[in-house]
Amino acid sequence: MNIPIVLQTPVTFDRKDPALHREACAVVCKWLSDHDYNSTLLIFRDEINAHARDSHSIRKSSRSIVKSVEEGNWEAAYSALKKLESLNVPEHSLLLLQLAKQHFLELVDEGDAQRAFTFFLRRIKPLEDTIGKSAFQQLTYLLTCRSVADAAAAYPVFRGWTPSSSRASLTQWVASTFDTSHTTAYTIEHRLEHSHDVSFDRLIEQALYQTSGGHYRQIRVSTADLSANVPKRRRCSSGVPRVSRVDTLQQPSIVDSVGCFNV
């Protein structure tokens, strides 16, 4: 006897969910294996393992960056950032800019003008084109200030800035960008174990059944016109003089100029 399962919370489809990717790959591997596509299966499994290793390295490096920023260990953060660069991560340049900006602001806020100026020439100046003219002017102005709060009068964007709140915003951005909330990459091995209970043909059958249920035929039903044999009469509103039949034929509209209706 089949017992229906009632979900307490609605299921949200997330196409970026790693678990969904693994399940889809397992189904494809099972189908290739059942139909003796052995060469294709080996290539496909190698691609899966390569993507799994890259995802594992990206999340591991991003977690290391988050931890280093929280601790203020900038050298460790830049070291972890180099690993992302080797993996050709698209967000690498933007993350480098955010790290350099946070580090520079904290140096300015500490009142170490010499270190801030040296860091500006070494880290910020090469990123001038990436930062943009307006943001680069704001960072340049900070070189004349004793703290970040001193720049709030000229640039309100620095108003209320604190190292702790800025670090929290940066780590939150890194966590959301690189999706560090998923921990499955640290527990699974870099190989795919498919279940023999998965029936690819059964899944296709279910998909076809669900798809066919969404198709409807439009049936055109012909009905009799009840007003076909009803004689047309002419009514005029009270106080309006009648017009001739010729005038009515010349006025094809439903409401004529004297307030009469054709029924």
Short mmCIF file of C-alpha atoms in Angstrom, two decimals:
data_model
loop_
_atom_site.label_atom_id
_atom_site.label_comp_id
_atom_site.label_asym_id
_atom_site.label_seq_id
_atom_site.Cartn_x
_atom_site.Cartn_y
_atom_site.Cartn_z
CA MET A 1 0.00 0.00 0.00
CA ASN A 2 1.36 3.39 -0.99
CA ILE A 3 1.28 5.94 1.83
CA PRO A 4 1.38 9.57 0.66
CA ILE A 5 4.06 11.74 2.22
CA VAL A 6 2.98 15.26 3.14
CA LEU A 7 5.80 17.81 3.18
CA GLN A 8 5.65 20.30 6.02
CA THR A 9 7.60 22.94 4.10
CA PRO A 10 7.53 23.67 0.35
CA VAL A 11 10.43 22.35 -1.68
CA THR A 12 12.55 25.05 -3.32
CA PHE A 13 14.30 24.15 -6.56
CA ASP A 14 17.88 25.40 -6.53
CA ARG A 15 19.72 24.56 -9.72
CA LYS A 16 23.04 25.48 -8.07
CA ASP A 17 22.61 22.99 -5.24
CA PRO A 18 25.62 20.61 -5.25
CA ALA A 19 23.42 17.74 -4.08
CA LEU A 20 21.22 18.18 -7.15
CA HIS A 21 24.28 18.10 -9.41
CA ARG A 22 25.54 14.90 -7.81
CA GLU A 23 22.18 13.17 -8.15
CA ALA A 24 21.85 14.19 -11.80
CA CYS A 25 25.37 12.95 -12.55
CA ALA A 26 24.62 9.68 -10.77
CA VAL A 27 21.58 9.11 -12.96
CA VAL A 28 23.55 9.81 -16.15
CA CYS A 29 26.37 7.50 -15.03
CA LYS A 30 23.88 4.74 -14.31
CA TRP A 31 22.32 5.08 -17.76
CA LEU A 32 25.71 5.05 -19.51
CA SER A 33 26.71 1.98 -17.54
CA ASP A 34 23.47 0.13 -18.29
CA HIS A 35 23.85 0.76 -22.03
CA ASP A 36 27.57 -0.13 -22.16
CA TYR A 37 28.86 3.35 -23.05
CA ASN A 38 32.04 2.55 -21.16
CA SER A 39 34.40 5.03 -22.85
CA THR A 40 31.91 7.87 -22.47
CA LEU A 41 31.34 6.87 -18.87
CA LEU A 42 35.06 7.08 -18.05
CA ILE A 43 35.39 10.52 -19.64
CA PHE A 44 32.25 11.77 -17.91
CA ARG A 45 33.42 10.51 -14.52
CA ASP A 46 36.79 12.20 -15.01
CA GLU A 47 35.02 15.49 -15.71
CA ILE A 48 32.88 15.06 -12.61
CA ASN A 49 35.93 14.41 -10.45
CA ALA A 50 37.75 17.43 -11.91
CA HIS A 51 34.80 19.71 -11.15
CA ALA A 52 34.51 18.24 -7.66
CA ARG A 53 38.18 18.90 -6.94
CA ASP A 54 37.91 22.49 -8.22
CA SER A 55 34.80 23.18 -6.16
CA HIS A 56 36.49 21.69 -3.11
CA SER A 57 39.57 23.90 -3.61
CA ILE A 58 37.52 27.05 -4.21
CA ARG A 59 35.43 26.59 -1.08
CA LYS A 60 38.44 25.66 1.00
CA SER A 61 40.33 28.76 -0.14
CA SER A 62 37.33 31.03 0.39
CA ARG A 63 36.83 29.64 3.90
CA SER A 64 40.49 30.34 4.60
CA ILE A 65 40.05 33.91 3.35
CA VAL A 66 37.03 34.45 5.59
CA LYS A 67 38.91 33.15 8.63
CA SER A 68 42.00 35.24 7.82
CA VAL A 69 39.96 38.44 7.43
CA GLU A 70 38.19 37.83 10.74
CA GLU A 71 41.57 37.40 12.44
CA GLY A 72 43.23 40.27 10.57
CA ASN A 73 45.84 37.94 9.08
CA TRP A 74 46.23 39.65 5.71
CA GLU A 75 49.22 37.68 4.49
CA ALA A 76 47.28 34.44 4.89
CA ALA A 77 44.33 35.99 3.07
CA TYR A 78 46.48 36.99 0.09
CA SER A 79 48.08 33.55 0.06
CA ALA A 80 44.67 31.88 -0.14
CA LEU A 81 43.67 34.35 -2.84
CA LYS A 82 46.53 33.16 -5.06
CA LYS A 83 45.02 29.67 -5.03
CA LEU A 84 41.76 31.10 -6.40
CA GLU A 85 43.72 32.86 -9.13
CA SER A 86 45.25 29.55 -10.21
CA LEU A 87 41.73 28.09 -10.52
CA ASN A 88 40.66 30.90 -12.89
CA VAL A 89 37.84 32.07 -10.63
CA PRO A 90 36.00 35.00 -12.31
CA GLU A 91 35.51 36.84 -9.01
CA HIS A 92 39.23 36.81 -8.23
CA SER A 93 39.86 40.43 -9.33
CA LEU A 94 36.91 41.78 -7.39
CA LEU A 95 37.92 39.87 -4.27
CA LEU A 96 41.48 41.17 -4.56
CA LEU A 97 40.12 44.71 -4.71
CA GLN A 98 37.90 44.22 -1.66
CA LEU A 99 40.75 42.73 0.38
CA ALA A 100 43.17 45.50 -0.58
CA LYS A 101 40.60 48.19 0.20
CA GLN A 102 39.81 46.72 3.63
CA HIS A 103 43.50 46.36 4.48
CA PHE A 104 44.23 49.93 3.38
CA LEU A 105 41.35 51.41 5.37
CA GLU A 106 42.52 49.66 8.52
CA LEU A 107 46.07 50.94 8.03
CA VAL A 108 44.74 54.49 7.68
CA ASP A 109 42.53 54.07 10.73
CA GLU A 110 45.53 52.90 12.77
CA GLY A 111 47.28 56.21 11.99
CA ASP A 112 50.28 54.55 10.35
CA ALA A 113 50.70 56.99 7.46
CA GLN A 114 53.96 55.52 6.18
CA ARG A 115 52.67 51.96 5.95
CA ALA A 116 49.40 53.17 4.45
CA PHE A 117 51.23 55.11 1.75
CA THR A 118 53.52 52.18 0.93
CA PHE A 119 50.57 49.81 0.77
CA PHE A 120 48.68 52.26 -1.44
CA LEU A 121 51.49 52.31 -4.01
CA ARG A 122 51.97 48.54 -3.92
CA ARG A 123 48.37 47.28 -3.79
CA ILE A 124 45.88 50.06 -4.59
CA LYS A 125 47.57 51.97 -7.42
CA PRO A 126 47.80 48.92 -9.76
CA LEU A 127 44.02 48.49 -9.36
CA GLU A 128 43.17 52.05 -10.38
CA ASP A 129 41.35 51.01 -13.56
CA THR A 130 39.37 48.37 -11.70
CA ILE A 131 38.41 50.64 -8.81
CA GLY A 132 37.05 53.50 -10.88
CA LYS A 133 37.86 57.20 -10.85
CA SER A 134 35.49 58.25 -8.07
CA ALA A 135 36.41 55.44 -5.67
CA PHE A 136 40.11 55.91 -6.39
CA GLN A 137 39.85 59.61 -5.47
CA GLN A 138 38.21 58.66 -2.18
CA LEU A 139 41.04 56.28 -1.31
CA THR A 140 43.63 58.86 -2.35
CA TYR A 141 42.02 61.44 -0.06
CA LEU A 142 42.44 59.04 2.87
CA LEU A 143 46.22 59.48 2.59
CA THR A 144 45.76 63.01 3.96
CA CYS A 145 43.67 61.87 6.94
CA ARG A 146 44.68 60.58 10.34
CA SER A 147 41.75 58.18 10.47
CA VAL A 148 38.88 57.05 8.30
CA ALA A 149 36.46 59.14 10.35
CA ASP A 150 38.30 62.31 9.29
CA ALA A 151 37.28 61.65 5.68
CA ALA A 152 33.57 61.46 6.51
CA ALA A 153 33.09 65.22 6.09
CA ALA A 154 34.37 65.15 2.50
CA TYR A 155 33.03 61.70 1.62
CA PRO A 156 29.92 60.60 3.57
CA VAL A 157 30.51 57.02 2.43
CA PHE A 158 33.06 56.70 5.25
CA ARG A 159 30.64 57.94 7.89
CA GLY A 160 30.20 55.39 10.67
CA TRP A 161 32.92 53.13 9.30
CA THR A 162 34.49 50.73 11.80
CA PRO A 163 36.99 47.91 11.19
CA SER A 164 34.75 45.27 12.77
CA SER A 165 31.61 46.14 10.80
CA SER A 166 33.56 46.43 7.57
CA ARG A 167 35.19 43.04 8.13
CA ALA A 168 31.80 41.50 8.82
CA SER A 169 30.43 42.89 5.54
CA LEU A 170 33.46 41.60 3.63
CA THR A 171 33.28 38.09 5.08
CA GLN A 172 29.55 37.96 4.41
CA TRP A 173 30.14 38.94 0.79
CA VAL A 174 32.84 36.27 0.38
CA ALA A 175 30.62 33.60 1.93
CA SER A 176 27.68 34.44 -0.34
CA THR A 177 29.79 34.80 -3.49
CA PHE A 178 31.62 31.50 -3.13
CA ASP A 179 28.76 29.67 -1.42
CA THR A 180 30.80 28.52 1.56
CA SER A 181 27.67 27.43 3.45
CA HIS A 182 27.76 24.02 1.72
CA THR A 183 30.01 21.61 3.58
CA THR A 184 29.32 18.50 1.51
CA ALA A 185 32.49 19.00 -0.53
CA TYR A 186 34.55 18.30 2.60
CA THR A 187 32.86 15.01 3.42
CA ILE A 188 32.39 13.27 0.08
CA GLU A 189 35.19 11.59 -1.80
CA HIS A 190 36.17 12.66 -5.28
CA ARG A 191 34.42 9.74 -6.89
CA LEU A 192 30.78 9.13 -7.70
CA GLU A 193 28.99 6.09 -6.33
CA HIS A 194 25.75 5.59 -8.20
CA SER A 195 22.93 3.61 -6.75
CA HIS A 196 21.67 0.54 -8.58
CA ASP A 197 18.16 1.42 -7.44
CA VAL A 198 18.10 4.41 -9.78
CA SER A 199 16.05 3.60 -12.90
CA PHE A 200 16.67 6.07 -15.68
CA ASP A 201 13.81 4.63 -17.75
CA ARG A 202 11.47 5.05 -14.81
CA LEU A 203 12.49 8.69 -14.44
CA ILE A 204 11.84 9.30 -18.14
CA GLU A 205 8.44 7.67 -17.81
CA GLN A 206 7.56 9.93 -14.88
CA ALA A 207 8.77 13.03 -16.72
CA LEU A 208 6.71 12.16 -19.81
CA TYR A 209 3.65 11.52 -17.66
CA GLN A 210 3.99 14.87 -15.89
CA THR A 211 4.63 16.69 -19.17
CA SER A 212 1.65 15.14 -20.91
CA GLY A 213 -0.56 16.15 -18.01
CA GLY A 214 0.10 19.81 -18.79
CA HIS A 215 -1.22 19.60 -22.36
CA TYR A 216 -4.86 20.39 -23.01
CA ARG A 217 -6.83 20.25 -26.24
CA GLN A 218 -9.02 23.20 -27.06
CA ILE A 219 -12.48 21.93 -28.01
CA ARG A 220 -14.64 24.33 -29.98
CA VAL A 221 -18.30 23.93 -29.01
CA SER A 222 -20.92 25.34 -31.37
CA THR A 223 -24.05 26.74 -29.70
CA ALA A 224 -27.28 27.87 -31.27
CA ASP A 225 -27.86 31.59 -31.70
CA LEU A 226 -31.02 32.25 -29.70
CA SER A 227 -31.52 35.69 -31.25
CA ALA A 228 -31.34 34.53 -34.86
CA ASN A 229 -35.12 34.36 -35.46
CA VAL A 230 -36.13 37.24 -33.18
CA PRO A 231 -37.55 40.18 -35.22
CA LYS A 232 -35.78 43.46 -34.75
CA ARG A 233 -37.81 46.32 -33.35
CA ARG A 234 -37.09 49.97 -33.02
CA ARG A 235 -37.38 51.84 -29.74
CA CYS A 236 -37.05 55.55 -29.19
CA SER A 237 -36.62 57.37 -25.95
CA SER A 238 -39.46 59.55 -24.75
CA GLY A 239 -39.43 63.10 -25.98
CA VAL A 240 -37.31 62.28 -29.03
CA PRO A 241 -39.04 62.53 -32.41
CA ARG A 242 -39.11 59.45 -34.63
CA VAL A 243 -36.91 59.32 -37.70
CA SER A 244 -37.59 57.70 -41.01
CA ARG A 245 -36.47 54.23 -41.99
CA VAL A 246 -34.08 55.74 -44.55
CA ASP A 247 -32.27 57.73 -41.85
CA THR A 248 -31.85 54.59 -39.79
CA LEU A 249 -30.29 52.68 -42.66
CA GLN A 250 -27.82 55.47 -43.17
CA GLN A 251 -26.75 55.26 -39.52
CA PRO A 252 -25.05 51.82 -39.06
CA SER A 253 -24.10 52.49 -35.45
CA ILE A 254 -25.96 50.96 -32.53
CA VAL A 255 -26.85 54.35 -31.05
CA ASP A 256 -28.02 56.88 -33.65
CA SER A 257 -27.84 60.63 -33.43
CA VAL A 258 -31.35 61.07 -32.00
CA GLY A 259 -31.03 58.60 -29.15
CA CYS A 260 -32.69 55.58 -30.80
CA PHE A 261 -31.46 52.04 -30.36
CA ASN A 262 -31.61 49.19 -32.86
CA VAL A 263 -32.69 46.02 -31.05
#
